[in-house]
Every structure is written in C-alpha cells, then in structure tokens.
mmCIF file of C-alpha atoms and ligand atoms in Angstrom:
data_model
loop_
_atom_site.group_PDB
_atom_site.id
_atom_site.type_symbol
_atom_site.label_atom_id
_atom_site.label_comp_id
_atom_site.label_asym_id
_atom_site.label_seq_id
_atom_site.Cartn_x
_atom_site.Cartn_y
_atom_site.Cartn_z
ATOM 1 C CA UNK A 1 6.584 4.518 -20.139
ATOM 2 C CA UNK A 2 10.430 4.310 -21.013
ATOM 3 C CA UNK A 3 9.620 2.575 -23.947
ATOM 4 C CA UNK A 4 6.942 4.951 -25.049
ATOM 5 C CA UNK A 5 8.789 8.079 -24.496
ATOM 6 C CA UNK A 6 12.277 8.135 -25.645
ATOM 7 C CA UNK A 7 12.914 11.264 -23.406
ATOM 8 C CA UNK A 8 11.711 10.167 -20.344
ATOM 9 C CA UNK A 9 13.680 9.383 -16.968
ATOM 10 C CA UNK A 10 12.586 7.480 -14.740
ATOM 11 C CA UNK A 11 13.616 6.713 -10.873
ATOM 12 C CA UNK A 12 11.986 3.117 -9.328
ATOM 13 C CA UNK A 13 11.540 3.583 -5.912
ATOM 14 C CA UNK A 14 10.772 0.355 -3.478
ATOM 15 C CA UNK A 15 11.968 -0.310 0.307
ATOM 16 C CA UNK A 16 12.533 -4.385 -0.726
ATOM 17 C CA UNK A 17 16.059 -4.687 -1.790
ATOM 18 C CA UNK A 18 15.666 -8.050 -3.471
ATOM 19 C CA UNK A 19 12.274 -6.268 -5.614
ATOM 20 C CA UNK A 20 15.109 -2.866 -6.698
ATOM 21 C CA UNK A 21 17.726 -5.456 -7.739
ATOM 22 C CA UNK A 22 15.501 -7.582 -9.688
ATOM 23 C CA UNK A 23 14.076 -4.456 -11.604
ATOM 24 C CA UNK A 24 17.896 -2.574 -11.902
ATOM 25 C CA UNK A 25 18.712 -5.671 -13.792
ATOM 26 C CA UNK A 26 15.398 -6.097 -15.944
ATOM 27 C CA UNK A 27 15.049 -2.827 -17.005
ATOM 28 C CA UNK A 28 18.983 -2.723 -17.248
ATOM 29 C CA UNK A 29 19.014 -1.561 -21.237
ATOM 30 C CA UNK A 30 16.661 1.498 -19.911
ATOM 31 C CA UNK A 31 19.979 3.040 -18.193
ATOM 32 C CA UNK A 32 21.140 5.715 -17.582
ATOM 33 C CA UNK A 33 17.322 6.686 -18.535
ATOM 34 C CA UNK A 34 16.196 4.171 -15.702
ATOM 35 C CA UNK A 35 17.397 4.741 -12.196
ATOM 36 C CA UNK A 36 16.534 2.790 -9.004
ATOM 37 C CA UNK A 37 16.395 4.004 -5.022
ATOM 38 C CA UNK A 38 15.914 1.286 -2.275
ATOM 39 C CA UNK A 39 13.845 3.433 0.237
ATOM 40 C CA UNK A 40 10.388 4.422 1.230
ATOM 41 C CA UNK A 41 7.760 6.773 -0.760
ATOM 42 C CA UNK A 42 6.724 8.190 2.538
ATOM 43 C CA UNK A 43 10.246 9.991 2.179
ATOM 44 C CA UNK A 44 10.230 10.811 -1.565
ATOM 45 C CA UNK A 45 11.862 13.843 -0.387
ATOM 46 C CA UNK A 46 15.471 11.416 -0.402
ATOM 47 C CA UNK A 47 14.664 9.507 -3.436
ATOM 48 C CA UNK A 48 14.306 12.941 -5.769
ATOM 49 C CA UNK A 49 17.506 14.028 -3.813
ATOM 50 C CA UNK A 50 19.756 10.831 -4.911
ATOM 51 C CA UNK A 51 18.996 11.651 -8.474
ATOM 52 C CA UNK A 52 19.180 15.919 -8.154
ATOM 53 C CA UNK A 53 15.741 16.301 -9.084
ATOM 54 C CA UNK A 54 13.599 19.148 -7.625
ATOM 55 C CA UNK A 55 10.427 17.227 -8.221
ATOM 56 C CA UNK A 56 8.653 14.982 -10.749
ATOM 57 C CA UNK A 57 6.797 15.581 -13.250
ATOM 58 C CA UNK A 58 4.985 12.334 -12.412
ATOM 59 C CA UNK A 59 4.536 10.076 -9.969
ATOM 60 C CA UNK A 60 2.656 6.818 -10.277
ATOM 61 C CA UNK A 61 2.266 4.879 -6.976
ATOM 62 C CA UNK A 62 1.325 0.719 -7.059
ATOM 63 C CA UNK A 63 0.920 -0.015 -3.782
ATOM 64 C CA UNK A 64 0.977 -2.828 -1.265
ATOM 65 C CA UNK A 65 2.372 -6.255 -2.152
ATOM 66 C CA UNK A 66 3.808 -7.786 -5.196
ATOM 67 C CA UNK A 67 3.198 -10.960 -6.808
ATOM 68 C CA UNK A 68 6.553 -11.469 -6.570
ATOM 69 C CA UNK A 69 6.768 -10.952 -3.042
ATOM 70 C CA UNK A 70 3.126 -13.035 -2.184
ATOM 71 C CA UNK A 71 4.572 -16.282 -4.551
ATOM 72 C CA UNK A 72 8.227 -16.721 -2.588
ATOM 73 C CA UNK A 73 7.616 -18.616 0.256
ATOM 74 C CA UNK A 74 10.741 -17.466 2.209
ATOM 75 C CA UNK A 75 9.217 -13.697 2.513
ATOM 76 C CA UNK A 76 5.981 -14.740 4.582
ATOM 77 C CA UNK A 77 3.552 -12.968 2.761
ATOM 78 C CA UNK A 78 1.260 -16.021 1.292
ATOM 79 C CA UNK A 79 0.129 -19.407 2.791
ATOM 80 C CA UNK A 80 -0.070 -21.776 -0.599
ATOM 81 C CA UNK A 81 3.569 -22.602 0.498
ATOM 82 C CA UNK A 82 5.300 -23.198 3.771
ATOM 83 C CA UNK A 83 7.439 -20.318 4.995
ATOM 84 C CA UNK A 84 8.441 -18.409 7.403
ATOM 85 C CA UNK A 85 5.846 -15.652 8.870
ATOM 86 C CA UNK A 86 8.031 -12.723 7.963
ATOM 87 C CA UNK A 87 6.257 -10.541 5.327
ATOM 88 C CA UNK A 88 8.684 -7.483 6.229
ATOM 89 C CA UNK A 89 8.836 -5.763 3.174
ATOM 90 C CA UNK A 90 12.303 -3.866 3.762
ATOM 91 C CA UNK A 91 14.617 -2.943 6.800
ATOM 92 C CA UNK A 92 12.314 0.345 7.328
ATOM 93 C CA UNK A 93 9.706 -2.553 8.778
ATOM 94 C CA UNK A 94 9.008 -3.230 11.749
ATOM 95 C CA UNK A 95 8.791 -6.478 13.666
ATOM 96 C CA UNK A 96 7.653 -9.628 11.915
ATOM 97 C CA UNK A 97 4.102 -11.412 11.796
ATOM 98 C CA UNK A 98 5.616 -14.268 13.691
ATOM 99 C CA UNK A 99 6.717 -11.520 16.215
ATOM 100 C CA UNK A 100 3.169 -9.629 16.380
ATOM 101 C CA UNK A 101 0.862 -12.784 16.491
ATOM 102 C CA UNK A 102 3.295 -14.342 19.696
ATOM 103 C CA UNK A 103 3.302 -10.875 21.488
ATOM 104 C CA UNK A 104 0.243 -8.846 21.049
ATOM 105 C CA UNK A 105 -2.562 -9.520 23.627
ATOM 106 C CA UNK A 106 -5.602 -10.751 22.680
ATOM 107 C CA UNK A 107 -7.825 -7.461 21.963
ATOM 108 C CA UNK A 108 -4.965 -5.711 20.461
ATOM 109 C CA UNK A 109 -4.741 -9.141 17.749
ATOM 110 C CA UNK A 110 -8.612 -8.601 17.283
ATOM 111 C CA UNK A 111 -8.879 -4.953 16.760
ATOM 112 C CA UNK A 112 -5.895 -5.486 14.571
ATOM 113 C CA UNK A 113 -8.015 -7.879 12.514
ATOM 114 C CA UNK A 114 -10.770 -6.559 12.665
ATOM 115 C CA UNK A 115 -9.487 -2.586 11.353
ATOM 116 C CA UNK A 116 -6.749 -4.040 8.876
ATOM 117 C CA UNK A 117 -8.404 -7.204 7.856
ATOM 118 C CA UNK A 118 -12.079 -5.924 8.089
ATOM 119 C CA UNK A 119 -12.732 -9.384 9.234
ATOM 120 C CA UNK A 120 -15.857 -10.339 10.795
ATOM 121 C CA UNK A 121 -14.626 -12.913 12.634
ATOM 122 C CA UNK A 122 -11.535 -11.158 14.512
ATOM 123 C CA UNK A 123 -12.035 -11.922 18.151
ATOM 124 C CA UNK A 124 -12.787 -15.436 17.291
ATOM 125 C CA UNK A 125 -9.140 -15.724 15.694
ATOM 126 C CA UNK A 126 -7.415 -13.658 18.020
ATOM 127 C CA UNK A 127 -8.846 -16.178 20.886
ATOM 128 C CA UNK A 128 -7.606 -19.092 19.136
ATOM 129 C CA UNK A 129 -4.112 -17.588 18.323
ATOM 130 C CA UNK A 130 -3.943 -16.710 22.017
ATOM 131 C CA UNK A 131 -4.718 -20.519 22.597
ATOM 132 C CA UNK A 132 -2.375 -22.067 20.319
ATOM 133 C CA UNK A 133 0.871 -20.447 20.955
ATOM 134 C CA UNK A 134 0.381 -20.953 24.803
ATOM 135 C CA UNK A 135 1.331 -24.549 23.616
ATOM 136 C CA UNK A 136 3.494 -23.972 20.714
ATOM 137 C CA UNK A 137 4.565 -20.764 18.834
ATOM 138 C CA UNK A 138 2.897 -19.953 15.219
ATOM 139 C CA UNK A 139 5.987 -19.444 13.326
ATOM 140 C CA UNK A 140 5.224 -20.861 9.663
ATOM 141 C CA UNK A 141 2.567 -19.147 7.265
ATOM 142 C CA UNK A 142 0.976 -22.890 6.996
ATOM 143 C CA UNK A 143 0.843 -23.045 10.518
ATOM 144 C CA UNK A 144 -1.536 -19.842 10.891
ATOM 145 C CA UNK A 145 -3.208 -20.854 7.598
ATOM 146 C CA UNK A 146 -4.314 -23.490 8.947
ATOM 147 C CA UNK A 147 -5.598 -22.288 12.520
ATOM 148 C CA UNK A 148 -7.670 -19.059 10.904
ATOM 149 C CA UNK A 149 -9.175 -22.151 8.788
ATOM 150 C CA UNK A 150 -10.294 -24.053 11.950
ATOM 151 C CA UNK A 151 -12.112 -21.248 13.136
ATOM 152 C CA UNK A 152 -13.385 -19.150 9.763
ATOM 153 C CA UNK A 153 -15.716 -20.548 7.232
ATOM 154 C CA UNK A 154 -14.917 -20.544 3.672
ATOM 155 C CA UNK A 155 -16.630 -17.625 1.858
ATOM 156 C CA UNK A 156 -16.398 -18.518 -2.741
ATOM 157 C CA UNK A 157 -12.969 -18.318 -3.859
ATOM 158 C CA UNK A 158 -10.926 -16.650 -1.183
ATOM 159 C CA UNK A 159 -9.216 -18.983 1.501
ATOM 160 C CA UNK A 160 -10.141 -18.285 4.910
ATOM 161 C CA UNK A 161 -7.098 -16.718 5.920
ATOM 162 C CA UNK A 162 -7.171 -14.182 3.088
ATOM 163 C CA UNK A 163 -8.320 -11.170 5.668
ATOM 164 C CA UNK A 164 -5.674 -11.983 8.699
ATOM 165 C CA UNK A 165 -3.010 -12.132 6.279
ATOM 166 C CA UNK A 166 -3.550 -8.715 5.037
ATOM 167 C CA UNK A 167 -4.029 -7.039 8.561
ATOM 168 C CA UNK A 168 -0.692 -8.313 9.191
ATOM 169 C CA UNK A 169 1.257 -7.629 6.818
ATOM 170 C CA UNK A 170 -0.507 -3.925 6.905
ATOM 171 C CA UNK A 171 0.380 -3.542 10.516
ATOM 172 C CA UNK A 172 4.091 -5.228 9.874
ATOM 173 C CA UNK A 173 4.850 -2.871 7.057
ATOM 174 C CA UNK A 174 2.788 -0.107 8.621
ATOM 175 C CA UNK A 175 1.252 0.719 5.131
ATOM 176 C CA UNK A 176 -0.904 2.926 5.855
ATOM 177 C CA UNK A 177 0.974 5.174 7.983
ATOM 178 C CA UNK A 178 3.261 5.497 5.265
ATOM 179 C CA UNK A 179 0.765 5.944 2.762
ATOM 180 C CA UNK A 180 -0.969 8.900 4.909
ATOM 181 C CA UNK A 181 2.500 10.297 5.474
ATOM 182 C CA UNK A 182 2.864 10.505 1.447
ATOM 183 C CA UNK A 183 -0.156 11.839 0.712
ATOM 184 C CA UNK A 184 0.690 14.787 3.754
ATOM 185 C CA UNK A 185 3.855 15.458 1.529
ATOM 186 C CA UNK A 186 3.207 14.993 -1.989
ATOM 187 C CA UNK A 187 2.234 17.544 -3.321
ATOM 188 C CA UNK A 188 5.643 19.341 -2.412
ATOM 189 C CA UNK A 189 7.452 16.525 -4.493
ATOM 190 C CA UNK A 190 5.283 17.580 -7.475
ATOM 191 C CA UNK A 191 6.287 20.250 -10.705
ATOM 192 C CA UNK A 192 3.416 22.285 -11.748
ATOM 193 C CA UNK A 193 1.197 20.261 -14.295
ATOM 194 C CA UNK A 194 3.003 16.901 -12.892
ATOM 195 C CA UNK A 195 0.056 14.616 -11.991
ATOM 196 C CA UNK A 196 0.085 11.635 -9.428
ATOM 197 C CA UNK A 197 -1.745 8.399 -10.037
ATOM 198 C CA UNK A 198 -2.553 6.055 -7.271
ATOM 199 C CA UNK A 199 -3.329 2.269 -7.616
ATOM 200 C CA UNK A 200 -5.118 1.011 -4.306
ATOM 201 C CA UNK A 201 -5.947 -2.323 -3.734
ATOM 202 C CA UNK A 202 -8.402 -2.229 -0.443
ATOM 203 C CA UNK A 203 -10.952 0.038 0.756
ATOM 204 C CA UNK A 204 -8.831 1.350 3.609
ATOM 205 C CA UNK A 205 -6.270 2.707 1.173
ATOM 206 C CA UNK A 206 -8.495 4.249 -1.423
ATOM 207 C CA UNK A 207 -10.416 5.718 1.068
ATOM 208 C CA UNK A 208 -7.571 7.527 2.037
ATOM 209 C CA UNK A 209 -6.710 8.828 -1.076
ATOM 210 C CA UNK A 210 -9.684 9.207 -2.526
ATOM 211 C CA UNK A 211 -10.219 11.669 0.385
ATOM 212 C CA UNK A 212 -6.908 13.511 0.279
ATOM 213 C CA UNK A 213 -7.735 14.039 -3.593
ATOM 214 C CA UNK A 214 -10.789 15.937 -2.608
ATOM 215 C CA UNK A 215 -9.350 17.949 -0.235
ATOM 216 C CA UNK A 216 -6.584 18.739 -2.825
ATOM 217 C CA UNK A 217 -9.522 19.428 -5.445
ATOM 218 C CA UNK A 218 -10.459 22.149 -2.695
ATOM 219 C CA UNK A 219 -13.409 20.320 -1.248
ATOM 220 C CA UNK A 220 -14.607 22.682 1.650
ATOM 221 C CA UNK A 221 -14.252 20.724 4.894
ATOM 222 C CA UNK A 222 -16.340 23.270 7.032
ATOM 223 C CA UNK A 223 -18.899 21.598 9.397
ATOM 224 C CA UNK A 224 -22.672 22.341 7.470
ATOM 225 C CA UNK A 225 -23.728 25.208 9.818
ATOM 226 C CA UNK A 226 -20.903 27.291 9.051
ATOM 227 C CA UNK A 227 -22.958 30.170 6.707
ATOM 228 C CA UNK A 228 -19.271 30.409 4.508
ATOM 229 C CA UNK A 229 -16.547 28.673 3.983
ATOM 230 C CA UNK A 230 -13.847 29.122 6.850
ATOM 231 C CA UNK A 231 -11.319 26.572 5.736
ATOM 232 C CA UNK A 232 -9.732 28.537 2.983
ATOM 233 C CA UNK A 233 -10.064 25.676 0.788
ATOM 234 C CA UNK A 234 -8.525 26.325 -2.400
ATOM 235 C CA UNK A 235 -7.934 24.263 -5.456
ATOM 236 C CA UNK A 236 -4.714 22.990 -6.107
ATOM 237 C CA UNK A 237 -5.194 19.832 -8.391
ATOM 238 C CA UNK A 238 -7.733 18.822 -11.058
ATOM 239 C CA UNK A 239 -9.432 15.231 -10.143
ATOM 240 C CA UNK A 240 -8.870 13.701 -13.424
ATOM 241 C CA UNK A 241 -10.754 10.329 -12.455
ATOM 242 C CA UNK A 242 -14.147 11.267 -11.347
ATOM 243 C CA UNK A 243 -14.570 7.439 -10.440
ATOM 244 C CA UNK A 244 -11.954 5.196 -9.467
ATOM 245 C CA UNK A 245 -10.682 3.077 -12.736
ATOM 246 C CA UNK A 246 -10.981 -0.361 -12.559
ATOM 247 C CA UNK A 247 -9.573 -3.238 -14.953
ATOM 248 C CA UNK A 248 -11.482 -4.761 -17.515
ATOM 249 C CA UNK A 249 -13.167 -7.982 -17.138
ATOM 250 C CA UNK A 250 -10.522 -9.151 -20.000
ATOM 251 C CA UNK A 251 -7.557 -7.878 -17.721
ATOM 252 C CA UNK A 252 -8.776 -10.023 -14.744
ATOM 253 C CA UNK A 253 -9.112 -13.048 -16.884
ATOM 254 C CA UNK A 254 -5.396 -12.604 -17.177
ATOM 255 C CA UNK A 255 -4.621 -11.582 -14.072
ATOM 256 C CA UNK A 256 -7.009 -12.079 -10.990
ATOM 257 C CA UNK A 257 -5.017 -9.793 -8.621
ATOM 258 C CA UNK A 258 -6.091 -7.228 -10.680
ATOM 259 C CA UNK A 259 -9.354 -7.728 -9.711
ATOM 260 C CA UNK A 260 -9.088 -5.033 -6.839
ATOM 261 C CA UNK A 261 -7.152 -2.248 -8.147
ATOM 262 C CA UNK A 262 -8.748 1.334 -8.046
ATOM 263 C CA UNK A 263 -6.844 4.053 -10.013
ATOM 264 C CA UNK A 264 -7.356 7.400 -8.973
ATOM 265 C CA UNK A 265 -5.311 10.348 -11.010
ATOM 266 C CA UNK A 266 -5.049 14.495 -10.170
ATOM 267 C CA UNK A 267 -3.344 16.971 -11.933
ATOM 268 C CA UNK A 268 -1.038 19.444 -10.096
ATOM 269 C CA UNK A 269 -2.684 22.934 -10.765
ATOM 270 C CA UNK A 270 -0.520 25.186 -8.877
ATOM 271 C CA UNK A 271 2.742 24.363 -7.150
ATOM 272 C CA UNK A 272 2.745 24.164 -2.966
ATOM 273 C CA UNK A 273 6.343 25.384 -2.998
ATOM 274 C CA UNK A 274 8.088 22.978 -1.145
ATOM 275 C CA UNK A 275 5.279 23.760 1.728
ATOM 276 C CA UNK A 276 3.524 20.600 3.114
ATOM 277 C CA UNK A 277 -0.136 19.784 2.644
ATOM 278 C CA UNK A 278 -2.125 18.285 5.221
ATOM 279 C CA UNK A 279 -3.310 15.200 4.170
HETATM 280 C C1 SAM B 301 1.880 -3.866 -6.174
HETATM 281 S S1 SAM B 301 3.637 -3.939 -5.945
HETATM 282 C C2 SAM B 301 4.296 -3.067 -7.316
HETATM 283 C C3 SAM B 301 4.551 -3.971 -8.461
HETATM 284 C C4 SAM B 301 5.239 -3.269 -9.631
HETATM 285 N N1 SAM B 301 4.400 -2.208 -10.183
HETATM 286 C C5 SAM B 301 5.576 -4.278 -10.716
HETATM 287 O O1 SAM B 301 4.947 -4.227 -11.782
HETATM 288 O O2 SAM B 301 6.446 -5.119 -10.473
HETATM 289 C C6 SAM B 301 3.922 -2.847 -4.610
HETATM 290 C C7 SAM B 301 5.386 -2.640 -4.276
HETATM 291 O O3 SAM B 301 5.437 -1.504 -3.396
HETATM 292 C C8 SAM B 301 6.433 -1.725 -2.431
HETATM 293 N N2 SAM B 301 6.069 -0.893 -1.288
HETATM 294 C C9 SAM B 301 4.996 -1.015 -0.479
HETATM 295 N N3 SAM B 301 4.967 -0.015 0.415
HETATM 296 C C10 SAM B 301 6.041 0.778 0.162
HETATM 297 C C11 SAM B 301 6.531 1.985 0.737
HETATM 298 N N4 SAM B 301 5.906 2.561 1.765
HETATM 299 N N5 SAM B 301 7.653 2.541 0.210
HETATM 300 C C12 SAM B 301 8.287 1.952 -0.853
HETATM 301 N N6 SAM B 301 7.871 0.810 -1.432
HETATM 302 C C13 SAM B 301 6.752 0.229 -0.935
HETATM 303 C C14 SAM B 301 6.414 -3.208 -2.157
HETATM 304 O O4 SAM B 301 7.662 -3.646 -1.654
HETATM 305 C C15 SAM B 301 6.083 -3.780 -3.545
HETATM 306 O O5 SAM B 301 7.249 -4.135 -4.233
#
C-alpha cells in the first residue's frame, strides 16, 4: 500500500514487541510515511491517538499468529521445534500455555479444547494432560506434541496436535475477546467512506465478523414473529464481499498458511460519531 500510493500514511499496529521492531526496521525507508504502535487493536482508540489521527480512512486487520511467530521456537507457538510452551503474544497476555495446561482442571482443559480447538477428541486429551503432569510438568511444546499424539489419530496432512495448539494459544492471547471487543468499537475509529477489511483464519473468528458485518449492513435482528422491525436496524456500511475471499489455488502453492484465510470487506456509509456499536 505505501508503495502503491505515494500519499498514504500508514500506522502498524501489533501487541508483540519483537514483530513492531522487526517491521519499524523493514519498512524503515517508508518513514515518516510509516509509523508503528506496540499495543492492542481491541484499543485502536490509543493507537490513532499516538499518531493525532481522528480515525482512519482504512483499516485492514490480519489476524491471529504470524509465521514469524509459529517458526521461532523460543515463543511457544509451534511443535516442529523444541521450545518453551509460551505462545504469549505481548505483555497484554495473559498467563502462558505451560501455565494453563498445569493449572486448569480437567473439564475446564476439555471445554477449552473442545470450543477453541473444535477438537473432537478434547476430553480424551484433557484426561491424559491431567495424567501426565501429576508425574512431571508439560513445559516444552515437544513435550505436549507428543502426548496429544499418543492419544489423537493422524487425520492427512495436519499433525495431531494442530487443534490443541490453537485453543491455547486462543485462550492465552484471549483472541477472541479482543477481536469481539474491536468489532464493538470499530466503527467509531472509522472516517466516513473508510472501509475495514478483515482476514480470519478459523471459523470461530469469521463467524464473528461475518456476523457483526451483517448487523452493520442493518440486518434486522428481530425474533420472526415480530409483524415489524423493532430493532431500529439501520444501515451503516456496504458489505463489499458478498462471500468471504479466499486465495487462489496458485497462492497456496506458495504459501500453505494461506490456505485458511477468509477476507471479508465493508464500506463505512455513515459515520457513528465517536458512539460505540454493539458488536
Ligand atoms: C497473521 S499475523 C500478521 C502478519 C503480517 N500481516 C505480516 O505480513 O507480517 C497476525 C499478527 O497479529 C498480531 N495480533 C494478534 N492479535 C492481536 C491483537 N489483539 N492486537 C494487536 N496485535 C495482534 C500478532 O502478534 C501477529 O503479529
């Protein structure tokens, strides 16, 4: 985009440290053009204050995890490599995998799972972690790796421990809290005309904004027996993706991760005025 449009600015917003000064410095001949803010998008609100700006006239969310962060082995994110089972994504997290999967009881680790990780075989892994760390603590991403593969079968491609991995780093980084928290604010963040594009990578977040985009769109929400609408629904963005965009078969030759992206795009019709929007 910076390249593409010599008048653009552009703030990068991201709550890992180590992902903001890795970008400051790449897209360092972008400046003063290119600015950076280490913080969360649930609280925008601070970002657009740190560079004056009322509101974008764009915003273009890529959520959840980075290659990046899923290939270094000291974060915790991915079990290819020993490391550590961290997968905090900034400060604003909250305690660790290694922390969740030695504390939680056994139907909170399954429900976890099983809402998080959609995985069919939850309480079978929560029963085993409950087992194994009664005689030695999980602490290394191998070391879990391992124990969801004792007890899951392989499905194709995807390891076995594909599913818990992503219910806990969801739950550690509370990603979906802060994704419903953004999509209760955003439209306050937004100029007229701006328009927000979201790229989800999992049913749980594209259902969620898939959903707030219809509401936005002024979907009525009244129950089918109400005679006329009661909700006051009103229109206040165009859906500009009727279906969610997916990457071409040529993109996910190059890139497999890409496999699971869903873009979703609306276009700011009239301005809330600062005033929040339920999400
Ligand atoms: C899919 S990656 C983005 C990759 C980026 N587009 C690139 O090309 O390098 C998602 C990023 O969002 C960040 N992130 C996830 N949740 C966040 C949140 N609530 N607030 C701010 N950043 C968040 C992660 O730290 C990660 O760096």
């Amino acid at each position: 985009m910076l390249a593409a449009n010599p008048t653009i600015e552009v703030l990068g917003v991201d709550r890992d440290r180590l992902t903001i000064a890795s970008t400051a410095r790449r897209l360092a001949h972008f400046a003063p053009r290119f600015r950076t803010h280490c913080g969360n998008f649930s609280e925008l609100d601070v970002a657009l204050a740190s560079v004056g700006w009322p509101a974008a006239d764009g915003i273009l969310l890529d959520l959840g995890v980075s290659s990046r962060q899923l290939e270094d082995p000291e974060r915790g994110f991915g079990f290819r490599a020993a490391g550590p089972l961290d997968m905090r994504m900034g400060p604003d997290s909250g305690p660790s995998a290694a922390d969740m999967v030695a504390t939680l009881d056994e139907r909170a680790l399954a429900e976890l799972l099983r809402v998080y990780g959609e995985e069919p075989a939850a309480r079978r892994v929560a029963r085993v972690i409950v087992a194994r760390r009664a005689s030695a603590p999980i602490v290394t991403t191998r070391d879990l790796a391992d124990l969801v593969a004792s007890v899951v079968p392989r499905h194709g491609g995807q390891h076995p421990a594909t599913r818990v991995f992503q219910a806990l780093r969801i739950a550690v980084n509370q990603e979906l809290e802060h994704l419903d928290r953004f999509l209760g604010r955003a439209l306050a963040w937004l100029a007229p005309r701006a328009r927000l594009v979201i790229i989800s990578y999992h049913s749980l977040e594209d259902r969620r904004v898939k959903r707030a985009f219809q509401r936005w769109a002024g979907a009525c929400t009244c129950p089918p027996m109400v005679p006329r609408c009661e909700c006051g629904a009103r229109a206040l963005v165009a859906i500009l993706t009727r279906k969610a965009v997916t990457a071409s078969a040529q993109e996910v030759a190059g890139n497999r991760r890409a496999r699971s992206a869903r873009l979703r795009a609306v276009e700011v019709l009239a301005h809330t005025g600062g005033s929040e929007v339920g999400s």
